[in-house]
Amino acid sequence: MTTFSSSSVESTVKDCHHATLTLKSSLYATEAGYKASVHKPVPTKGEEFNDRYKSIYPAPLALPSDELTLDPKCPPQSVRSWQRDKDRNAVTPQRNVIYLATPTGIDKEVDYIGSWARPNVSQQKQTTTSKYSTPPLPDIQDVVSYLSAFYHPLPVNICAVPLAFTSWVDTPPPTKVSSGKERKRKRTTPNPIALRTESSKTQIRTRSPSPDGIFPTQLNLNDVIDFAIDILPTDAYALLLIVSHDLFEDDDDVFVCGRAYGGSRVAVISTARYNPDLDDIHNVDRLHAWPASHCAEYINTIGNPTSSLQPWSRKSRPKSQSQSPSFTSLPLQSALSSHLERPPSSTLLWLIRTCQTSAHELGHCFGLDHCVYYACCMQGSASLTEDARQPPYLCPVCAEKVLSATRAESETRMGKLMEVAVGWGWGALQGWCEGVLKVAERQKKDVGTKS
């Protein structure tokens, strides 16, 4: 397991102390047409979905340009509708393993592919607090550890089949170049590439460069998905393929970070855009990343219909129509306190983002739709800016689905996640888990007292 340190963090917490947190959506949510969905309990589980959750789990932020304000009528998926979904894949003794796979090699004839994963930030917007320093890529074994806790008790294994990039054509064209014009063509039009196992390969289309110019070449997501389907082990409940290259899905995309084909039990994610050194380019506000995204002053500023919707600052705080602070949940406050005490390093931050997206895409393989009930790991996301504001945990509705599929106990699963958070020094998740477990303990005592 990788050891992480927060010593290299450039903190700007001094600019905002997040004095008050809120569990409510922004005022903009109402203007956009988003209305919180009401969930009814599933009697067979004996779990009450009532107002007590609203004092623990925050509502979706629903800020301007967020997924829910762009699509406020997104239909909710209740636990009951999830259970009745005939297309949902069930976990069985024959199919109960989550596999992770990643290409670990690049054949000599396409050795230039390695440079495609390095972003071009020389001409991009940077600040003195975010310089491109190439933090190490997330370790797949750490992702295995996280997903083993998130989807406890299902086994999570690294796919044993070695994967590599190779040339799609068996015989590469001649390398002889007779003119400067041909040399230029050779550099900009590389040989067709493929992903291979020891016995087969799948062609991967490319696009050069990415439309925003950040990456020299992107891989086609649909082709990578096809490759994932081809290598799906027979005992797999699902397979997640992780690549370090930037992805695109069609000509209208600038980039895409991940996609799941739940019915086919495969998902693909790219780590490329989650590099913290690209945060300035993508307008990611680390100061108000989760759990600080529930800062009342921040939400009142950019989520107020009367504001100019500019990046957060004290001077831009609106003086009217402010969202009144709500009662702050113990888990959220605990998460924020731990986050401020132990902010993540760039290396850990990259891993956290990779793990959250991995858990989200695999959630679709479990039949979960995008969540509209609470702030939740299964919410849809319209941007990397919104990604950073979303939590790593499952809301009670989505957790009920996963617990039902995996046959796990809620507190045991939460304990496993807290072990990972403690081991990594991920203060925010540790604080959240500790808060949730304390609330669960209080509720047990209350039930015992009433009985």
Short mmCIF file of C-alpha atoms in Angstrom, two decimals:
data_model
loop_
_atom_site.label_atom_id
_atom_site.label_comp_id
_atom_site.label_asym_id
_atom_site.label_seq_id
_atom_site.Cartn_x
_atom_site.Cartn_y
_atom_site.Cartn_z
CA MET A 1 0.00 0.00 0.00
CA THR A 2 1.25 3.47 -0.84
CA THR A 3 2.13 5.78 2.05
CA PHE A 4 0.87 9.34 1.67
CA SER A 5 1.98 12.62 3.22
CA SER A 6 0.16 15.94 3.41
CA SER A 7 3.36 17.95 3.82
CA SER A 8 3.40 19.07 0.19
CA VAL A 9 -0.11 20.53 0.21
CA GLU A 10 -0.41 24.18 -0.69
CA SER A 11 -3.30 25.13 1.56
CA THR A 12 -5.56 28.09 0.99
CA VAL A 13 -7.94 27.21 3.83
CA LYS A 14 -7.01 30.53 5.47
CA ASP A 15 -9.18 32.25 2.83
CA CYS A 16 -12.34 30.56 4.13
CA HIS A 17 -12.86 28.77 7.43
CA HIS A 18 -16.17 27.19 6.36
CA ALA A 19 -17.68 28.51 9.59
CA THR A 20 -21.14 27.18 8.78
CA LEU A 21 -22.11 24.08 6.86
CA THR A 22 -25.52 23.45 5.33
CA LEU A 23 -27.38 20.28 4.42
CA LYS A 24 -29.63 22.06 1.95
CA SER A 25 -29.48 22.45 -1.82
CA SER A 26 -28.65 25.87 -3.25
CA LEU A 27 -31.30 28.45 -4.00
CA TYR A 28 -30.47 27.95 -7.66
CA ALA A 29 -31.90 24.41 -7.46
CA THR A 30 -35.44 25.78 -7.21
CA GLU A 31 -34.92 28.14 -10.13
CA ALA A 32 -33.55 25.28 -12.24
CA GLY A 33 -36.57 23.11 -11.44
CA TYR A 34 -34.91 20.52 -9.21
CA LYS A 35 -37.10 19.20 -6.42
CA ALA A 36 -35.88 16.65 -3.90
CA SER A 37 -37.38 13.20 -4.38
CA VAL A 38 -39.12 11.46 -1.51
CA HIS A 39 -38.07 7.89 -0.86
CA LYS A 40 -40.39 5.33 0.68
CA PRO A 41 -39.00 2.54 2.86
CA VAL A 42 -38.67 -1.08 1.83
CA PRO A 43 -40.47 -2.92 4.66
CA THR A 44 -38.54 -6.18 4.21
CA LYS A 45 -35.29 -4.55 5.30
CA GLY A 46 -36.64 -2.97 8.45
CA GLU A 47 -34.78 0.24 7.58
CA GLU A 48 -36.71 3.46 8.02
CA PHE A 49 -36.08 6.12 5.41
CA ASN A 50 -37.45 9.15 7.17
CA ASP A 51 -36.52 12.64 8.26
CA ARG A 52 -33.65 11.46 10.45
CA TYR A 53 -31.57 10.93 7.31
CA LYS A 54 -32.06 14.56 6.39
CA SER A 55 -30.18 15.53 9.54
CA ILE A 56 -27.21 13.32 8.53
CA TYR A 57 -26.99 13.26 4.74
CA PRO A 58 -26.80 16.56 2.84
CA ALA A 59 -29.03 17.22 -0.14
CA PRO A 60 -27.44 17.53 -3.59
CA LEU A 61 -25.77 20.91 -3.96
CA ALA A 62 -27.53 21.53 -7.31
CA LEU A 63 -25.34 24.48 -8.25
CA PRO A 64 -25.35 26.20 -11.66
CA SER A 65 -24.11 23.87 -14.44
CA ASP A 66 -24.34 20.82 -12.15
CA GLU A 67 -25.84 17.66 -13.61
CA LEU A 68 -29.04 17.97 -11.60
CA THR A 69 -29.68 21.58 -12.60
CA LEU A 70 -29.01 20.76 -16.24
CA ASP A 71 -31.37 17.76 -15.99
CA PRO A 72 -33.62 18.53 -13.00
CA LYS A 73 -36.26 16.00 -14.04
CA CYS A 74 -33.90 13.02 -13.91
CA PRO A 75 -36.13 10.23 -12.56
CA PRO A 76 -35.29 8.75 -9.16
CA GLN A 77 -34.51 5.05 -8.76
CA SER A 78 -35.98 3.76 -5.52
CA VAL A 79 -34.75 0.61 -3.82
CA ARG A 80 -37.95 -1.08 -4.86
CA SER A 81 -37.54 -0.18 -8.55
CA TRP A 82 -33.91 -1.32 -8.40
CA GLN A 83 -34.99 -4.67 -6.95
CA ARG A 84 -37.61 -5.11 -9.69
CA ASP A 85 -35.19 -4.32 -12.53
CA LYS A 86 -35.15 -7.49 -14.64
CA ASP A 87 -31.98 -6.41 -16.46
CA ARG A 88 -29.96 -6.09 -13.27
CA ASN A 89 -27.17 -8.63 -12.85
CA ALA A 90 -27.36 -10.54 -9.59
CA VAL A 91 -24.32 -11.57 -7.59
CA THR A 92 -24.14 -15.37 -7.70
CA PRO A 93 -21.64 -17.98 -6.44
CA GLN A 94 -20.55 -18.39 -10.06
CA ARG A 95 -20.14 -14.65 -10.68
CA ASN A 96 -19.06 -12.80 -7.58
CA VAL A 97 -15.58 -11.38 -8.24
CA ILE A 98 -14.81 -7.76 -9.13
CA TYR A 99 -11.77 -7.61 -11.40
CA LEU A 100 -9.48 -4.67 -12.04
CA ALA A 101 -7.27 -4.52 -15.10
CA THR A 102 -4.81 -2.02 -16.52
CA PRO A 103 -2.35 -2.15 -19.42
CA THR A 104 1.11 -2.75 -17.97
CA GLY A 105 3.14 -2.86 -21.17
CA ILE A 106 3.79 -1.03 -24.43
CA ASP A 107 5.27 -3.00 -27.32
CA LYS A 108 8.38 -1.58 -28.94
CA GLU A 109 6.74 -0.74 -32.26
CA VAL A 110 4.34 1.68 -30.50
CA ASP A 111 6.62 2.95 -27.75
CA TYR A 112 5.49 6.53 -28.49
CA ILE A 113 2.15 5.77 -26.82
CA GLY A 114 3.66 6.45 -23.41
CA SER A 115 4.03 10.14 -24.21
CA TRP A 116 0.32 10.43 -24.95
CA ALA A 117 -0.51 10.20 -21.25
CA ARG A 118 1.59 13.26 -20.38
CA PRO A 119 -0.43 16.49 -20.44
CA ASN A 120 0.81 19.57 -22.22
CA VAL A 121 0.57 22.23 -19.55
CA SER A 122 3.32 24.53 -20.73
CA GLN A 123 0.89 26.94 -22.41
CA GLN A 124 -2.01 26.42 -20.02
CA LYS A 125 -3.19 28.50 -17.08
CA GLN A 126 -1.19 27.82 -13.92
CA THR A 127 -0.80 29.54 -10.56
CA THR A 128 2.12 29.62 -8.20
CA THR A 129 0.35 27.07 -6.01
CA SER A 130 -0.20 24.49 -8.75
CA LYS A 131 2.83 23.71 -10.89
CA TYR A 132 3.08 20.61 -13.02
CA SER A 133 5.35 18.25 -11.10
CA THR A 134 4.16 14.86 -12.33
CA PRO A 135 2.88 13.22 -9.13
CA PRO A 136 2.97 9.42 -9.35
CA LEU A 137 0.03 7.67 -10.95
CA PRO A 138 -2.45 5.98 -8.60
CA ASP A 139 -1.35 2.45 -7.67
CA ILE A 140 -3.88 -0.13 -8.82
CA GLN A 141 -3.30 -2.14 -5.65
CA ASP A 142 -4.54 0.85 -3.63
CA VAL A 143 -7.65 0.98 -5.81
CA VAL A 144 -8.16 -2.72 -5.07
CA SER A 145 -7.98 -1.98 -1.33
CA TYR A 146 -10.57 0.77 -1.59
CA LEU A 147 -13.02 -1.18 -3.72
CA SER A 148 -12.62 -4.21 -1.45
CA ALA A 149 -13.96 -2.05 1.37
CA PHE A 150 -16.56 -0.22 -0.71
CA TYR A 151 -18.05 -3.46 -2.08
CA HIS A 152 -17.28 -5.61 0.95
CA PRO A 153 -17.38 -8.62 1.20
CA LEU A 154 -17.03 -9.34 -2.54
CA PRO A 155 -13.48 -10.29 -3.57
CA VAL A 156 -11.66 -7.70 -5.67
CA ASN A 157 -8.76 -9.08 -7.72
CA ILE A 158 -6.34 -7.82 -10.31
CA CYS A 159 -6.93 -9.53 -13.65
CA ALA A 160 -4.22 -12.15 -14.16
CA VAL A 161 -4.11 -11.73 -17.93
CA PRO A 162 -1.24 -9.37 -18.93
CA LEU A 163 -2.42 -6.46 -21.07
CA ALA A 164 -0.34 -4.24 -23.35
CA PHE A 165 -0.55 -1.69 -26.11
CA THR A 166 0.61 -2.92 -29.47
CA SER A 167 0.38 -2.12 -33.18
CA TRP A 168 -2.87 -3.02 -34.91
CA VAL A 169 -1.09 -3.83 -38.16
CA ASP A 170 1.09 -6.93 -38.13
CA THR A 171 3.75 -5.40 -40.37
CA PRO A 172 4.58 -1.77 -39.58
CA PRO A 173 5.08 0.49 -42.62
CA PRO A 174 8.62 1.36 -43.68
CA THR A 175 10.34 3.90 -41.45
CA LYS A 176 12.38 5.45 -44.25
CA VAL A 177 11.57 9.15 -44.60
CA SER A 178 12.63 11.09 -47.67
CA SER A 179 11.44 14.62 -46.94
CA GLY A 180 10.58 17.02 -44.14
CA LYS A 181 6.92 16.91 -45.15
CA GLU A 182 6.85 13.13 -44.77
CA ARG A 183 8.64 13.36 -41.42
CA LYS A 184 5.89 15.70 -40.20
CA ARG A 185 3.21 13.32 -41.46
CA LYS A 186 4.87 10.42 -39.65
CA ARG A 187 4.84 12.28 -36.35
CA THR A 188 1.20 13.39 -36.55
CA THR A 189 -0.28 10.17 -37.98
CA PRO A 190 1.03 7.25 -35.90
CA ASN A 191 0.42 3.62 -36.76
CA PRO A 192 -3.02 2.23 -35.77
CA ILE A 193 -2.80 0.87 -32.24
CA ALA A 194 -4.48 -1.92 -30.31
CA LEU A 195 -4.82 -3.36 -26.84
CA ARG A 196 -3.78 -6.98 -26.62
CA THR A 197 -3.64 -10.03 -24.44
CA GLU A 198 -1.30 -12.91 -25.20
CA SER A 199 -3.81 -14.38 -27.65
CA SER A 200 -5.94 -11.55 -29.09
CA LYS A 201 -6.07 -7.83 -29.71
CA THR A 202 -8.65 -5.08 -30.27
CA GLN A 203 -8.07 -2.01 -32.40
CA ILE A 204 -8.27 1.29 -30.53
CA ARG A 205 -9.09 4.38 -32.54
CA THR A 206 -7.36 7.62 -31.57
CA ARG A 207 -7.84 11.36 -31.90
CA SER A 208 -5.00 13.88 -31.97
CA PRO A 209 -4.83 16.16 -30.13
CA SER A 210 -7.59 16.51 -27.53
CA PRO A 211 -9.88 19.42 -28.52
CA ASP A 212 -8.58 21.52 -25.62
CA GLY A 213 -4.97 20.74 -26.50
CA ILE A 214 -4.11 19.33 -23.08
CA PHE A 215 -3.29 15.81 -24.26
CA PRO A 216 -1.47 15.00 -27.52
CA THR A 217 -3.68 11.99 -28.31
CA GLN A 218 -6.84 10.42 -26.89
CA LEU A 219 -8.13 6.85 -27.01
CA ASN A 220 -11.64 5.97 -28.10
CA LEU A 221 -13.71 4.89 -25.12
CA ASN A 222 -16.01 2.58 -27.08
CA ASP A 223 -13.07 0.58 -28.41
CA VAL A 224 -11.60 0.27 -24.93
CA ILE A 225 -15.01 -0.92 -23.68
CA ASP A 226 -15.05 -3.58 -26.43
CA PHE A 227 -11.64 -4.77 -25.26
CA ALA A 228 -12.88 -4.96 -21.65
CA ILE A 229 -15.82 -7.09 -22.75
CA ASP A 230 -13.45 -9.43 -24.61
CA ILE A 231 -11.30 -10.06 -21.52
CA LEU A 232 -14.14 -10.43 -18.99
CA PRO A 233 -13.34 -13.52 -16.82
CA THR A 234 -16.06 -16.14 -16.51
CA ASP A 235 -16.33 -15.75 -12.74
CA ALA A 236 -16.46 -11.95 -12.88
CA TYR A 237 -19.38 -10.04 -11.50
CA ALA A 238 -17.82 -7.00 -13.13
CA LEU A 239 -14.54 -5.82 -14.61
CA LEU A 240 -13.09 -2.33 -14.32
CA LEU A 241 -10.40 -1.35 -16.84
CA ILE A 242 -8.25 1.61 -15.77
CA VAL A 243 -6.16 3.51 -18.31
CA SER A 244 -3.83 6.47 -17.82
CA HIS A 245 -4.57 7.94 -21.25
CA ASP A 246 -7.22 10.55 -21.98
CA LEU A 247 -10.46 9.24 -23.51
CA PHE A 248 -13.10 10.48 -25.94
CA GLU A 249 -16.42 8.90 -26.86
CA ASP A 250 -17.50 10.78 -29.99
CA ASP A 251 -16.66 13.88 -31.98
CA ASP A 252 -18.74 16.13 -29.72
CA ASP A 253 -16.75 15.23 -26.57
CA VAL A 254 -13.77 17.15 -25.30
CA PHE A 255 -12.99 14.22 -23.03
CA VAL A 256 -14.70 11.59 -20.90
CA CYS A 257 -13.46 10.22 -17.59
CA GLY A 258 -15.40 6.97 -17.43
CA ARG A 259 -18.30 4.90 -18.60
CA ALA A 260 -20.00 1.67 -17.56
CA TYR A 261 -21.97 -0.83 -19.60
CA GLY A 262 -23.82 -2.34 -16.67
CA GLY A 263 -25.57 -5.03 -18.67
CA SER A 264 -22.23 -6.21 -20.04
CA ARG A 265 -20.67 -5.97 -16.54
CA VAL A 266 -17.76 -3.82 -17.63
CA ALA A 267 -16.58 -0.28 -16.88
CA VAL A 268 -13.68 1.86 -18.05
CA ILE A 269 -12.14 4.91 -16.39
CA SER A 270 -9.25 7.20 -17.24
CA THR A 271 -7.01 8.73 -14.57
CA ALA A 272 -5.69 11.40 -16.95
CA ARG A 273 -7.97 14.32 -16.07
CA TYR A 274 -7.85 13.68 -12.32
CA ASN A 275 -4.22 14.79 -12.13
CA PRO A 276 -4.36 17.56 -9.48
CA ASP A 277 -1.87 19.61 -11.46
CA LEU A 278 -4.61 20.17 -14.04
CA ASP A 279 -7.04 21.62 -11.48
CA ASP A 280 -6.46 25.23 -12.49
CA ILE A 281 -7.13 24.39 -16.12
CA HIS A 282 -10.41 22.66 -15.21
CA ASN A 283 -11.47 25.32 -12.68
CA VAL A 284 -11.48 22.85 -9.82
CA ASP A 285 -11.86 24.69 -6.51
CA ARG A 286 -9.84 22.60 -4.05
CA LEU A 287 -10.73 25.02 -1.27
CA HIS A 288 -14.36 23.94 -1.56
CA ALA A 289 -13.92 20.33 -2.54
CA TRP A 290 -15.87 17.81 -0.46
CA PRO A 291 -16.60 18.08 2.45
CA ALA A 292 -16.01 21.86 2.31
CA SER A 293 -18.37 21.97 -0.69
CA HIS A 294 -21.21 22.22 1.84
CA CYS A 295 -19.88 25.53 3.14
CA ALA A 296 -22.98 27.74 3.48
CA GLU A 297 -21.21 30.93 2.41
CA TYR A 298 -19.81 29.23 -0.70
CA ILE A 299 -23.22 27.83 -1.70
CA ASN A 300 -24.89 31.18 -1.07
CA THR A 301 -22.37 32.84 -3.37
CA ILE A 302 -22.31 30.65 -6.46
CA GLY A 303 -25.72 29.07 -5.94
CA ASN A 304 -27.67 32.28 -5.56
CA PRO A 305 -29.70 33.34 -8.62
CA THR A 306 -28.98 37.02 -7.84
CA SER A 307 -25.19 36.60 -7.73
CA SER A 308 -22.81 36.96 -10.65
CA LEU A 309 -21.85 33.28 -10.28
CA GLN A 310 -18.15 34.14 -10.19
CA PRO A 311 -15.58 32.04 -8.32
CA TRP A 312 -15.90 32.26 -4.55
CA SER A 313 -14.61 35.26 -2.68
CA ARG A 314 -15.77 37.12 0.38
CA LYS A 315 -16.28 40.30 -1.62
CA SER A 316 -18.67 38.56 -4.01
CA ARG A 317 -20.93 37.26 -1.24
CA PRO A 318 -24.54 38.20 -2.00
CA LYS A 319 -26.33 40.35 0.57
CA SER A 320 -29.82 39.12 -0.22
CA GLN A 321 -31.66 35.87 -0.74
CA SER A 322 -29.05 33.95 1.26
CA GLN A 323 -29.76 30.33 2.05
CA SER A 324 -30.22 30.07 5.81
CA PRO A 325 -27.83 27.61 7.44
CA SER A 326 -29.33 24.30 8.44
CA PHE A 327 -28.49 21.93 11.28
CA THR A 328 -25.11 20.39 10.51
CA SER A 329 -24.80 16.62 10.74
CA LEU A 330 -22.22 15.05 13.01
CA PRO A 331 -20.66 13.04 10.14
CA LEU A 332 -20.31 16.09 7.88
CA GLN A 333 -18.83 18.26 10.60
CA SER A 334 -16.48 15.46 11.61
CA ALA A 335 -15.42 15.01 7.98
CA LEU A 336 -14.66 18.72 7.59
CA SER A 337 -12.69 18.95 10.84
CA SER A 338 -10.55 15.97 9.88
CA HIS A 339 -10.12 17.31 6.35
CA LEU A 340 -8.83 20.66 7.60
CA GLU A 341 -6.46 18.95 10.03
CA ARG A 342 -5.14 16.48 7.43
CA PRO A 343 -5.65 17.77 3.88
CA PRO A 344 -4.65 15.26 1.19
CA SER A 345 -1.39 15.52 -0.73
CA SER A 346 -1.50 15.72 -4.51
CA THR A 347 -0.60 12.03 -4.71
CA LEU A 348 -3.42 11.03 -2.37
CA LEU A 349 -5.86 13.40 -4.07
CA TRP A 350 -5.24 11.73 -7.44
CA LEU A 351 -5.87 8.33 -5.87
CA ILE A 352 -9.05 9.52 -4.12
CA ARG A 353 -10.52 10.81 -7.36
CA THR A 354 -9.62 7.59 -9.16
CA CYS A 355 -11.25 5.51 -6.42
CA GLN A 356 -14.43 7.57 -6.35
CA THR A 357 -14.93 7.29 -10.09
CA SER A 358 -14.10 3.57 -9.97
CA ALA A 359 -16.73 2.99 -7.28
CA HIS A 360 -19.26 5.11 -9.21
CA GLU A 361 -18.84 3.27 -12.53
CA LEU A 362 -18.93 -0.14 -10.84
CA GLY A 363 -22.12 1.02 -9.13
CA HIS A 364 -23.74 1.09 -12.56
CA CYS A 365 -22.67 -2.55 -13.02
CA PHE A 366 -24.67 -3.25 -9.85
CA GLY A 367 -27.68 -1.68 -11.56
CA LEU A 368 -27.60 1.68 -9.76
CA ASP A 369 -28.80 4.71 -11.70
CA HIS A 370 -27.59 8.23 -11.01
CA CYS A 371 -28.76 9.34 -7.58
CA VAL A 372 -31.07 12.34 -7.14
CA TYR A 373 -31.96 11.85 -3.46
CA TYR A 374 -28.90 13.14 -1.58
CA ALA A 375 -25.33 14.21 -2.15
CA CYS A 376 -23.93 10.81 -3.09
CA CYS A 377 -21.12 9.00 -4.85
CA MET A 378 -23.69 7.87 -7.42
CA GLN A 379 -24.72 11.38 -8.46
CA GLY A 380 -24.19 12.28 -12.08
CA SER A 381 -21.51 14.85 -12.82
CA ALA A 382 -21.35 17.43 -15.59
CA SER A 383 -17.77 18.60 -15.00
CA LEU A 384 -14.57 18.04 -13.07
CA THR A 385 -15.54 21.10 -11.05
CA GLU A 386 -18.65 19.27 -9.88
CA ASP A 387 -16.73 16.03 -9.42
CA ALA A 388 -14.55 17.61 -6.75
CA ARG A 389 -17.60 18.75 -4.76
CA GLN A 390 -19.19 15.32 -4.57
CA PRO A 391 -18.75 12.91 -1.66
CA PRO A 392 -17.13 9.46 -1.69
CA TYR A 393 -19.91 7.81 0.33
CA LEU A 394 -23.19 6.25 -0.73
CA CYS A 395 -26.38 7.90 0.47
CA PRO A 396 -28.79 5.69 2.47
CA VAL A 397 -30.86 4.90 -0.64
CA CYS A 398 -27.92 3.76 -2.77
CA ALA A 399 -26.25 2.07 0.20
CA GLU A 400 -29.38 -0.03 0.69
CA LYS A 401 -29.06 -1.30 -2.89
CA VAL A 402 -25.37 -2.17 -2.56
CA LEU A 403 -25.86 -3.82 0.83
CA SER A 404 -28.67 -5.89 -0.63
CA ALA A 405 -26.53 -6.96 -3.61
CA THR A 406 -23.41 -7.78 -1.60
CA ARG A 407 -25.21 -9.06 1.52
CA ALA A 408 -22.99 -6.90 3.68
CA GLU A 409 -23.74 -5.35 7.06
CA SER A 410 -23.79 -1.55 7.01
CA GLU A 411 -21.56 -0.98 10.03
CA THR A 412 -19.06 -3.64 8.96
CA ARG A 413 -18.74 -2.06 5.54
CA MET A 414 -18.33 1.41 7.07
CA GLY A 415 -15.63 0.05 9.36
CA LYS A 416 -13.73 -1.37 6.37
CA LEU A 417 -13.84 2.00 4.62
CA MET A 418 -12.59 3.72 7.75
CA GLU A 419 -9.64 1.30 7.93
CA VAL A 420 -8.60 2.30 4.42
CA ALA A 421 -9.03 6.01 5.23
CA VAL A 422 -6.90 5.70 8.37
CA GLY A 423 -4.20 3.79 6.53
CA TRP A 424 -3.99 6.42 3.78
CA GLY A 425 -4.36 9.45 6.03
CA TRP A 426 -7.58 10.41 4.23
CA GLY A 427 -8.93 12.61 6.99
CA ALA A 428 -12.25 13.56 5.40
CA LEU A 429 -13.44 10.00 4.82
CA GLN A 430 -12.17 8.89 8.22
CA GLY A 431 -14.11 11.69 9.89
CA TRP A 432 -17.26 10.88 7.93
CA CYS A 433 -17.10 7.18 8.81
CA GLU A 434 -16.47 7.92 12.48
CA GLY A 435 -19.44 10.29 12.51
CA VAL A 436 -21.78 7.78 10.85
CA LEU A 437 -20.74 5.01 13.24
CA LYS A 438 -21.31 7.30 16.25
CA VAL A 439 -24.80 8.16 14.99
CA ALA A 440 -25.55 4.45 14.51
CA GLU A 441 -24.43 3.75 18.07
CA ARG A 442 -26.64 6.52 19.43
CA GLN A 443 -29.63 5.19 17.51
CA LYS A 444 -29.08 1.72 18.98
CA LYS A 445 -29.04 3.17 22.47
CA ASP A 446 -32.21 5.15 21.77
CA VAL A 447 -33.98 2.02 20.55
CA GLY A 448 -32.82 0.13 23.65
CA THR A 449 -34.06 2.89 25.93
CA LYS A 450 -37.50 2.99 24.27
CA SER A 451 -37.89 -0.78 24.47
#
